[in-house]
Structures are given as structure tokens and as C-alpha cells.
mmCIF file of C-alpha atoms in Angstrom:
data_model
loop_
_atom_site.group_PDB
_atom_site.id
_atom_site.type_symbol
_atom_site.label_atom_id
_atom_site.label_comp_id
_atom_site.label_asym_id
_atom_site.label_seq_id
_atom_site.Cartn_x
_atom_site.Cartn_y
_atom_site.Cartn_z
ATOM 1 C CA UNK A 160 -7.082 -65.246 57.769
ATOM 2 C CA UNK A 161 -10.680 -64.887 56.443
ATOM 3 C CA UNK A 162 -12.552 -65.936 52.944
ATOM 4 C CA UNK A 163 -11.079 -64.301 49.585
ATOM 5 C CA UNK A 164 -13.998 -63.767 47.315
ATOM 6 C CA UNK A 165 -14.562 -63.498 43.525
ATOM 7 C CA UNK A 166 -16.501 -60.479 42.173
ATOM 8 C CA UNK A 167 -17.424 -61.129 38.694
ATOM 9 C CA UNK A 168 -19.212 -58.798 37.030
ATOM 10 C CA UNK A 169 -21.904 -59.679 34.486
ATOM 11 C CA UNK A 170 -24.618 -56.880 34.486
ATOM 12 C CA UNK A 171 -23.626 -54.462 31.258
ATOM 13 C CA UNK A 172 -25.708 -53.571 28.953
ATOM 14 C CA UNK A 173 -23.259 -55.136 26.083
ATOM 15 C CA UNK A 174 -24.303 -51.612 23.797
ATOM 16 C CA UNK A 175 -21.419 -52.212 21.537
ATOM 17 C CA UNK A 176 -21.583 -55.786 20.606
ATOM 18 C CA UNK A 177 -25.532 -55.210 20.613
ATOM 19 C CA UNK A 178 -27.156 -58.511 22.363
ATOM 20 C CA UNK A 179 -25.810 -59.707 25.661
ATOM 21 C CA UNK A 180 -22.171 -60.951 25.166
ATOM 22 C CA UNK A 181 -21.984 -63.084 27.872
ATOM 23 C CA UNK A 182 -24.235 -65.410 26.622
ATOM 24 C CA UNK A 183 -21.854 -65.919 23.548
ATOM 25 C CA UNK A 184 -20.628 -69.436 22.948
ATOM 26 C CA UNK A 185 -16.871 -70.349 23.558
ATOM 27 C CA UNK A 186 -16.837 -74.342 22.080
ATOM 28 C CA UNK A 187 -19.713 -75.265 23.617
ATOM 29 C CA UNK A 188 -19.951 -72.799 26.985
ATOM 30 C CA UNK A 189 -21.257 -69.426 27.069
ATOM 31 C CA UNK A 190 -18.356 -66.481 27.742
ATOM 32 C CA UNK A 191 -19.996 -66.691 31.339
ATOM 33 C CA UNK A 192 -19.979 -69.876 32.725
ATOM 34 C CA UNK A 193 -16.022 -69.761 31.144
ATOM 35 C CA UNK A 194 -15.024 -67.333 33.354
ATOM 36 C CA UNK A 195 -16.730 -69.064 35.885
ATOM 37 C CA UNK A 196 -15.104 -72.419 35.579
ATOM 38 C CA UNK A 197 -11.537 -70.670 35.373
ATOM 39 C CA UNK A 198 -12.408 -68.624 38.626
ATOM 40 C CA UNK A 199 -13.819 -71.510 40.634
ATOM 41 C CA UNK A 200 -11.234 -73.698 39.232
ATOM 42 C CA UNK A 201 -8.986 -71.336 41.484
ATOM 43 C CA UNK A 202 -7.979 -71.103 45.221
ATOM 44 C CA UNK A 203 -10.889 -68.557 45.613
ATOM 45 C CA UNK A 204 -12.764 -69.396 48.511
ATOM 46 C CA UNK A 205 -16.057 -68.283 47.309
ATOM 47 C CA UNK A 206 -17.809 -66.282 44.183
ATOM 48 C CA UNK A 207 -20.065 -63.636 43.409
ATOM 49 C CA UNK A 208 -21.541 -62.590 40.497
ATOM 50 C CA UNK A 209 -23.072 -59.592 39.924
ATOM 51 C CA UNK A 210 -26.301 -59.052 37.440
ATOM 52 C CA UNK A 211 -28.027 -56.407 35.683
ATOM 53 C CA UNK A 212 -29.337 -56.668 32.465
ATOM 54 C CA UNK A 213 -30.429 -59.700 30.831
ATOM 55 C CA UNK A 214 -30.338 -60.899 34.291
ATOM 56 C CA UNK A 215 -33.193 -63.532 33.934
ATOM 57 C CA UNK A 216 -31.581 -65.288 30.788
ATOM 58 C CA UNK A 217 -28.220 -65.100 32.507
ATOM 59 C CA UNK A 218 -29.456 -66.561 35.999
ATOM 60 C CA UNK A 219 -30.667 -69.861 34.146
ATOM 61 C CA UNK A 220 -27.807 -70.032 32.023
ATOM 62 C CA UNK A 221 -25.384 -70.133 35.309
ATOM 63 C CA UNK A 222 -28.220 -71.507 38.447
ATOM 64 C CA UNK A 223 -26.191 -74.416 38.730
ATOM 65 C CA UNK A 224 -22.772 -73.352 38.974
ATOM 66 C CA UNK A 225 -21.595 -73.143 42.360
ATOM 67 C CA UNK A 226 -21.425 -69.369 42.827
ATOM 68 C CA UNK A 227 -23.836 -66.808 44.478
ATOM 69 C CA UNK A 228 -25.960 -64.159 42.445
ATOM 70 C CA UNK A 229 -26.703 -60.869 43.468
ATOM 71 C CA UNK A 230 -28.146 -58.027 41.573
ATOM 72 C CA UNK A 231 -27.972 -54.368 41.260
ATOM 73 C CA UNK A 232 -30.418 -51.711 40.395
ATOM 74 C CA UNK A 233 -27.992 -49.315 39.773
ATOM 75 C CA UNK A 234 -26.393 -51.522 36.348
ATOM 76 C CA UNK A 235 -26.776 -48.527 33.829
ATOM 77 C CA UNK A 236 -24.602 -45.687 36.313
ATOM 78 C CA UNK A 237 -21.407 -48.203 35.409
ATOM 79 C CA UNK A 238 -18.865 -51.251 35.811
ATOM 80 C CA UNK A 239 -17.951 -49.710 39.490
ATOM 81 C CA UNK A 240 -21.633 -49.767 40.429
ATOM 82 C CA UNK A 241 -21.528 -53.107 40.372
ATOM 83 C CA UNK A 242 -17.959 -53.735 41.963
ATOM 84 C CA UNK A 243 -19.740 -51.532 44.898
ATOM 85 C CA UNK A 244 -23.118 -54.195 44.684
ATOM 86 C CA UNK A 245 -20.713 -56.674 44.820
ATOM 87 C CA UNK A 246 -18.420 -55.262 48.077
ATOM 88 C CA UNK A 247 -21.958 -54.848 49.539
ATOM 89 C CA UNK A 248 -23.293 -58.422 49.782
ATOM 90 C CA UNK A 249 -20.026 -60.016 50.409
ATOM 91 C CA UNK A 250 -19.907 -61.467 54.360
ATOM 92 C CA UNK A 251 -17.676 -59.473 56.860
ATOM 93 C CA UNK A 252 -15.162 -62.697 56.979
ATOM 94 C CA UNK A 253 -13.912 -61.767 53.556
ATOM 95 C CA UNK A 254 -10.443 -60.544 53.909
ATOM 96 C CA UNK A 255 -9.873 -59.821 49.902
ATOM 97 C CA UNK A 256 -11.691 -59.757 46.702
ATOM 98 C CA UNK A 257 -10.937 -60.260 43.350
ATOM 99 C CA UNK A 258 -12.942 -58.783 40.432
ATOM 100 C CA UNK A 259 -13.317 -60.302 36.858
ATOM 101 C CA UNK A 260 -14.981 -58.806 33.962
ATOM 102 C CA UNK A 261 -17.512 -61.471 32.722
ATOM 103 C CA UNK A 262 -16.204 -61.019 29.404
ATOM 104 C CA UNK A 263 -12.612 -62.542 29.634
ATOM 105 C CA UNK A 264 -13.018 -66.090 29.497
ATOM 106 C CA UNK A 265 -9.129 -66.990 28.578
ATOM 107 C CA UNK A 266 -7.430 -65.909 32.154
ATOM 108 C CA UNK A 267 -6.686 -68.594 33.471
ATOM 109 C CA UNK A 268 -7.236 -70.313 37.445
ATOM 110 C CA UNK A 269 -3.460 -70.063 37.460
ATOM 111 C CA UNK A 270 -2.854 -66.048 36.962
ATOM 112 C CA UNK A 271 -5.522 -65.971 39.707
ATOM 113 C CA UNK A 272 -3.552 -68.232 42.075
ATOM 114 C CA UNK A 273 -0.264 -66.538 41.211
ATOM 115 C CA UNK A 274 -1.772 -62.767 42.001
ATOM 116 C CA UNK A 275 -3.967 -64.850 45.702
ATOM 117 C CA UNK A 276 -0.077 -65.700 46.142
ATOM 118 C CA UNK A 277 1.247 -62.537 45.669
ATOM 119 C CA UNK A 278 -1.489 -60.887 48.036
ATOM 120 C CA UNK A 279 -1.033 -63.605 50.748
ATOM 121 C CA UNK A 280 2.736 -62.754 50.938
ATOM 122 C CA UNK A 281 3.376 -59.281 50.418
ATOM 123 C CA UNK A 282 1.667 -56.865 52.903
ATOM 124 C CA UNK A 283 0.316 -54.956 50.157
ATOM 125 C CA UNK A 284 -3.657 -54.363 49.654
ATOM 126 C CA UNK A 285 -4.268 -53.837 46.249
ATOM 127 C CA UNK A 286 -2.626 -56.336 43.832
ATOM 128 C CA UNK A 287 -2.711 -55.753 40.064
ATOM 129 C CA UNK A 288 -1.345 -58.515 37.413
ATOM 130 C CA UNK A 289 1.024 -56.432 34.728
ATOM 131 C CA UNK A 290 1.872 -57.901 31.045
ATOM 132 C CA UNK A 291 4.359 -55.710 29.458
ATOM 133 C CA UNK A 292 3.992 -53.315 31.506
ATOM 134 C CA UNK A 293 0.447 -52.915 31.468
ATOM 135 C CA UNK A 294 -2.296 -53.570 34.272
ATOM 136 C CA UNK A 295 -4.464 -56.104 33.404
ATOM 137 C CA UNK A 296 -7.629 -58.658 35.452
ATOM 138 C CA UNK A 297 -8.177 -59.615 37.779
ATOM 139 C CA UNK A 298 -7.715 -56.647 40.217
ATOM 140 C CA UNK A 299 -7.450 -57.950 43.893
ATOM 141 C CA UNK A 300 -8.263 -55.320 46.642
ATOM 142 C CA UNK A 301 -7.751 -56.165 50.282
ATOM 143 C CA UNK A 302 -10.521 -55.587 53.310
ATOM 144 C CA UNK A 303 -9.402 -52.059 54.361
ATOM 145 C CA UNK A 304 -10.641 -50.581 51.112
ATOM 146 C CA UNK A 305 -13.805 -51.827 51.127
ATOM 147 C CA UNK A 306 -15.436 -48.765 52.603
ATOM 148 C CA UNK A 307 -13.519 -46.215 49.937
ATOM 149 C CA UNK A 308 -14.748 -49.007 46.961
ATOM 150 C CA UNK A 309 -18.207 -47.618 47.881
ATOM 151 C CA UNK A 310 -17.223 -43.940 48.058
ATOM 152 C CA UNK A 311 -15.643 -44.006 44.409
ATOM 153 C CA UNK A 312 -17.210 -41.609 42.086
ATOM 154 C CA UNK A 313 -19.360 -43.641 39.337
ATOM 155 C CA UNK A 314 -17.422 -42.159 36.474
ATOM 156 C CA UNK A 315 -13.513 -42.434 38.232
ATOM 157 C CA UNK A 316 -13.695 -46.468 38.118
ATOM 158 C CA UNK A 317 -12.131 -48.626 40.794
ATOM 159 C CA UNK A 318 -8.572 -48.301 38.290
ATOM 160 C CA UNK A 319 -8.937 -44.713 40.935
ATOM 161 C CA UNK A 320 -8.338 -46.752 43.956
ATOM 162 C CA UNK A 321 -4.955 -47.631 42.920
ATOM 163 C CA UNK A 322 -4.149 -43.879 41.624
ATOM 164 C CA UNK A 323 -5.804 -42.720 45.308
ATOM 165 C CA UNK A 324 -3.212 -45.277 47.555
ATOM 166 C CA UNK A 325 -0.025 -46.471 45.003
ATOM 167 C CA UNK A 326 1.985 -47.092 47.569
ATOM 168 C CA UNK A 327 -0.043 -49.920 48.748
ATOM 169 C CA UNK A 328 0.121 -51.118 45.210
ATOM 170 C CA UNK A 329 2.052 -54.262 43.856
ATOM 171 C CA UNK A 330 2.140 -55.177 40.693
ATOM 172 C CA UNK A 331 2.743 -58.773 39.838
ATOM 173 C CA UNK A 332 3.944 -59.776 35.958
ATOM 174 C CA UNK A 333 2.744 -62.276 34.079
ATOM 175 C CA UNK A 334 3.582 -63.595 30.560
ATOM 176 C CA UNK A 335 0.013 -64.086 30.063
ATOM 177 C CA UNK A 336 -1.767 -61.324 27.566
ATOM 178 C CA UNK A 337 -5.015 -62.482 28.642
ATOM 179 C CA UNK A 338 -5.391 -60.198 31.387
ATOM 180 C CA UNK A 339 -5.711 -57.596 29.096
ATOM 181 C CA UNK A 340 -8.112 -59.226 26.731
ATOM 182 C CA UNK A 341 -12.296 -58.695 26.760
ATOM 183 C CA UNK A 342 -14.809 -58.254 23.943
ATOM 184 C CA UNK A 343 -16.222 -55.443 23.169
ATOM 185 C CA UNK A 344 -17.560 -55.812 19.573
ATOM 186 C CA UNK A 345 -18.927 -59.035 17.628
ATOM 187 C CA UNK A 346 -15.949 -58.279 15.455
ATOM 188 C CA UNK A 347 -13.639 -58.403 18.284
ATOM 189 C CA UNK A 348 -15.410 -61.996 19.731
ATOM 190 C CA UNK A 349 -15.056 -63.369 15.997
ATOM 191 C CA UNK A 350 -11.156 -62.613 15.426
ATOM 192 C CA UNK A 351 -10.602 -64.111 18.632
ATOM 193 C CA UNK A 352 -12.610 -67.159 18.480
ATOM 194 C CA UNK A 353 -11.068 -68.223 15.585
ATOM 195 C CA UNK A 354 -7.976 -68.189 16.664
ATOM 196 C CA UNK A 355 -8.564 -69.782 20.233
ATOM 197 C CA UNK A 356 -10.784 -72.260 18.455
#
């Protein structure tokens, strides 16, 4: 069985929280290197994080955690523009991915093990964690749909992969409402943070 990878995906522009909200602090960690030490924390193999803007203050902010960086022109066409960077400069041994959103720092190394379980026993190639009955992070996508990642209109979004092929969809559930959660406002980081705080 070859390598399952992490995609995380850290190059938006952040326009509606209006400065780069990865770089927001989470008790003494940026949102970043949070979702970082919950993915490597994980029985992912390897990880890959994808850049765009702010990508210099972001690269020293995360050099030395143990994860590869890769960057990609195309940052301002979309979120699947960089899933598709990402797919690109993954190695051919990689027999799954995964793919976070750099802003959810609260999912936890166990929802990723439980959906890496779910993929390694099930014969299904695109595994999706569900809270109350809605789809949620991280999405996990098997080999054989590496090639249609990169032919996915900018504006459907890889969520079109799983409307393109649902019967190779399973959908695992989970208690945890944190695969639904991300920040898209200051206002949104501040109501959370003092409650997780």
C-alpha cells in the first residue's frame, strides 16, 4: 500500500478577515502551525502545504515543522487551484490524500485517523467525515482521482468530485462539529477563541 499524504492548504488571500488569518494566534501558536501539529500528530505518512499569498511570512513562521512547502502561482483562480498544486507535487507512491483548510485548527489527529481507517477498510475512494448530517474536513480522495482533481473546473470546487462519482462515496460520522468549523471573519476568530480559550 503506498504513502497517504496531507494537503493543507494555506495560500488565500484571507479578503474577508482582511490580514492573513493563518498567522492568527491560538494560545500561543499561529492557526497554521495548529493545524499542522493536529495533522502530523496523525497516521499521515507525509504533508504538504500549499502557499500563495503571504507566502514569505508564512514559510518562516512554519520552516521548521516537519512538512514540505510548495507553492502555486495560480492562488487568486481559487481553493481547488491549490488542491490541484498540491495533487501535482505529491510523489507517484501516494495512494490517498487528505486535504485540510489551513484555517481549522480544532479537528483533531483523531477524526483524521478515524476517516485513514475508514479509507483503509472500505473499498471506497473518496471518504468524507459527516456531523449531523453534514460533510465536513478533511476530505480524503484516493489515487484514481488524481487525474480528474486536475481537470475540475476552478469555480465547481473539489466538493464536484464527490457529486461527479457518489457511488464511490462513503461518508463516515463523527460527533465532532469541528469538521465543519473555519474562520472567515475577525468576528468569527474572536467568538471562537473565547470560547476554546
Amino acid at each position: 500500500m503506498g504513502e497517504i499524504w496531507a494537503i493543507i492548504l494555506a495560500a488565500g488571500e484571507s479578503k474577508r478577515m482582511g490580514f492573513p488569518k493563518m498567522l492568527l494566534n491560538f494560545n500561543g501558536k499561529s492557526m497554521l502551525e495548529r493545524v499542522i501539529e493536529n495533522v502530523t500528530g496523525s497516521n499521515i505518512d507525509n504533508t504538504l502545504v500549499v502557499l500563495g499569498a503571504e507566502k514569505e511570512k508564512i514559510t518562516e513562521l512554519i520552516i521548521k515543522s516537519n512538512v514540505i512547502l510548495c507553492y502555486n502561482d495560480n492562488y487568486k483562480l481559487g481553493m481547488l487551484s491549490s488542491v490541484k498544486c498540491g495533487i501535482i507535487n505529491i510523489p507517484v507512491n501516494c495512494n490517498a490524500v487528505l486535504v485540510f483548510q489551513g484555517d481549522q485548527p480544532f479537528i483533531t489527529s483523531g477524526v483524521t485517523n478515524t476517516v485513514i481507517e475508514a479509507f483503509n477498510s472500505s473499498e471506497k475512494e473518496i471518504v468524507i467525515p459527516v456531523n449531523n448530517k453534514k460533510r465536513g474536513h478533511p476530505l480524503m480522495i484516493g489515487r484514481k482521482y488524481f487525474y480528474k482533481i486536475k481537470d475540475l473546473n476552478d469555480n465547481e470546487g473539489l466538493r464536484s468530485l464527490a457529486q461527479l462519482f457518489p457511488d464511490d462515496v462513503l461518508e463516515v460520522e463523527t460527533e465532532d462539529q469541528e469538521i465543519l468549523r473555519d474562520f472567515d471573519t475577525y468576528e468569527e476568530y474572536l467568538k471562537e477563541i473565547n470560547q476554546k480559550m
